[in-house]
Short mmCIF file of C-alpha atoms in Angstrom, two decimals:
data_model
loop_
_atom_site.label_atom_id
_atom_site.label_comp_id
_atom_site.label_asym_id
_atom_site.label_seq_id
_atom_site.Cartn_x
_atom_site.Cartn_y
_atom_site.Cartn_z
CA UNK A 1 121.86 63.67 19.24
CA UNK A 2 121.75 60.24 17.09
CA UNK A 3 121.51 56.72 19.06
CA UNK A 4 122.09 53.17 17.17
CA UNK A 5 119.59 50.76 17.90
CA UNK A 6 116.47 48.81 16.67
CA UNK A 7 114.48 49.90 13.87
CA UNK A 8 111.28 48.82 13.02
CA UNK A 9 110.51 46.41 9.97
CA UNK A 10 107.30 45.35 7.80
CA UNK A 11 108.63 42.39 5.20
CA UNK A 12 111.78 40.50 4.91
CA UNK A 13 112.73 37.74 2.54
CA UNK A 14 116.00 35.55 2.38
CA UNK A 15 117.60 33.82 -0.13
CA UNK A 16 120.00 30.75 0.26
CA UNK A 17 122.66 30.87 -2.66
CA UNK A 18 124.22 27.43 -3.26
CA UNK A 19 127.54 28.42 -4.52
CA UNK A 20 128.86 25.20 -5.51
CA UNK A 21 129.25 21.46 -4.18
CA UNK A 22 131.53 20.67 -0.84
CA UNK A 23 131.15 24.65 -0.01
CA UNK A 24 128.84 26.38 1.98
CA UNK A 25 126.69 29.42 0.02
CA UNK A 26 125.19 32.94 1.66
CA UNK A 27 121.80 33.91 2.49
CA UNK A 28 120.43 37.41 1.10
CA UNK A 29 118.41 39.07 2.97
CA UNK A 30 115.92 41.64 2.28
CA UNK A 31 113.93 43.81 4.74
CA UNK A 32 111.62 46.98 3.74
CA UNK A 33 109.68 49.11 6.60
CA UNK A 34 109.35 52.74 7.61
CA UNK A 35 111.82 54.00 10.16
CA UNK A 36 111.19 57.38 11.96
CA UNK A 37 112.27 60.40 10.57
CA UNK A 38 115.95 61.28 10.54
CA UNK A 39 116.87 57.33 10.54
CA UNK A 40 120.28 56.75 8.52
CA UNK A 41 122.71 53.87 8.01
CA UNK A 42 120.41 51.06 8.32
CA UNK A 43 121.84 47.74 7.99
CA UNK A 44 121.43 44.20 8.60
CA UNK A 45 124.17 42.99 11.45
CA UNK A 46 124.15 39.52 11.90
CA UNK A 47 123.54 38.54 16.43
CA UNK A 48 126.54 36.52 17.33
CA UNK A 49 124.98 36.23 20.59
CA UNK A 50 121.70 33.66 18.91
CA UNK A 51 122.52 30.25 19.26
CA UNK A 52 120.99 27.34 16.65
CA UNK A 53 120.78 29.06 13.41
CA UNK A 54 120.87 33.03 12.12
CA UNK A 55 119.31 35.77 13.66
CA UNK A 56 119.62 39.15 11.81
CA UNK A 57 119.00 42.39 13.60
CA UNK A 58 117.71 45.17 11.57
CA UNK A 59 119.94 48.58 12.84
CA UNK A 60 119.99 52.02 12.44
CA UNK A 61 121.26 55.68 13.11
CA UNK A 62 117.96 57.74 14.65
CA UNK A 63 117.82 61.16 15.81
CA UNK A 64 116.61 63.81 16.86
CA UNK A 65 113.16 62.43 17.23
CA UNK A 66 110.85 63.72 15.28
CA UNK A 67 107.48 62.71 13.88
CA UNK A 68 106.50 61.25 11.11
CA UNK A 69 108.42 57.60 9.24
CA UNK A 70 110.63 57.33 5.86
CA UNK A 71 110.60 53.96 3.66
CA UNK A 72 113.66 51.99 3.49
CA UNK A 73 114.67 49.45 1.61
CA UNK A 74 118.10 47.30 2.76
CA UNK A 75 119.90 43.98 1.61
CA UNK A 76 122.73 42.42 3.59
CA UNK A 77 124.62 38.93 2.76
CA UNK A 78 125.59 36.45 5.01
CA UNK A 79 127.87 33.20 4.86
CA UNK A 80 126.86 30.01 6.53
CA UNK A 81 125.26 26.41 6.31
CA UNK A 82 122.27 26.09 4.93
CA UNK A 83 118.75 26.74 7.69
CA UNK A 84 115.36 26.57 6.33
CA UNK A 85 113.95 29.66 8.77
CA UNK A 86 116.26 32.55 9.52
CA UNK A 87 114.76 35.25 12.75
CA UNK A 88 115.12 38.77 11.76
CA UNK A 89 114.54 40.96 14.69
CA UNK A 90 113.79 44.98 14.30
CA UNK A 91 112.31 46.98 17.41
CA UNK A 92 108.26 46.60 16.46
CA UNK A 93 108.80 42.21 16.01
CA UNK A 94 110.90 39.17 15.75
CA UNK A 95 109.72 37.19 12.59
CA UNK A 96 110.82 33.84 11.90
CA UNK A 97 110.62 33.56 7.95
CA UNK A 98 111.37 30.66 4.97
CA UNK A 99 114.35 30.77 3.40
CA UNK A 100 114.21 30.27 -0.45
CA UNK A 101 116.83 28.62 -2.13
CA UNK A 102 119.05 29.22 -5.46
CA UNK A 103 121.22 27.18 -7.07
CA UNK A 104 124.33 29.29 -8.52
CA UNK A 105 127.67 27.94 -9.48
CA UNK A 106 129.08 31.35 -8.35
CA UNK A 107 128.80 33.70 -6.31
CA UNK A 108 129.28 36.48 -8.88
CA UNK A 109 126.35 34.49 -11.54
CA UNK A 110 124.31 35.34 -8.16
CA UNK A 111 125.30 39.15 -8.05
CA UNK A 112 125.09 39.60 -12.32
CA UNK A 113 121.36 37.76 -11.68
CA UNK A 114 120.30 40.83 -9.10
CA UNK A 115 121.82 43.47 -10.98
CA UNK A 116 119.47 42.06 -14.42
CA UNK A 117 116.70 41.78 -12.52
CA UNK A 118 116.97 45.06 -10.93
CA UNK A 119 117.46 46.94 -14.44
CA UNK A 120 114.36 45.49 -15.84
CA UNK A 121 112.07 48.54 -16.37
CA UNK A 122 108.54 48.51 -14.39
CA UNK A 123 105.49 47.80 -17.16
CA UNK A 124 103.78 51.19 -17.94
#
């Protein structure tokens, strides 16, 4: 049987994405780590319990236990006011990390910019 909690996290990286003057952008967040075995639906889920800024939980389907970890790779958006340090929390830490920032004039120049960058082949 499968519970929902936690999962554990190595990196994470956010990006602030001005989206235009008098309106507030999104940060993009990025986490990579190795969850156990059998680990599915991991997502970012934003606390609306953390008070003072944004605090992202890193969450996820596990079980049965088993042993051994898979990489993972996940990116979630969220809308807000500009912070210079976001928390991301995952069940092995709670790091507090800089928040980079982009100026886009939309929303959608920001999307078309990941999906370039992410169809650039790797250098052989």
């Amino acid at each position: 049987m499968g519970f929902y909690g936690p999962e554990p996290f190595d990196t994470a990286e956010a990006t602030y994405v001005w989206t235009g003057l008098g309106a507030p952008g999104f940060f993009s967040v990025s986490v990579k780590g190795n969850a156990p075995n059998f680990t599915s639906n991991i997502q970012l889920v934003r606390d609306p319990h953390f008070v003072g800024g944004l605090a992202v939980d890193v969450m996820g389907w596990t079980g049965p236990l088993g042993q051994g970890t898979t990489p993972y790779a996940v990116r979630g958006t969220f809308n807000g006011l500009f912070l210079p340090k976001i928390l991301i929390v995952g069940q092995n830490k709670r790091l507090l990390i800089d928040v980079k920032e982009i100026p886009f004039t939309t929303d959608e120049a920001y999307v078309s910019h990941l999906k370039a960058t992410a169809k650039q082949p790797e250098p052989a």
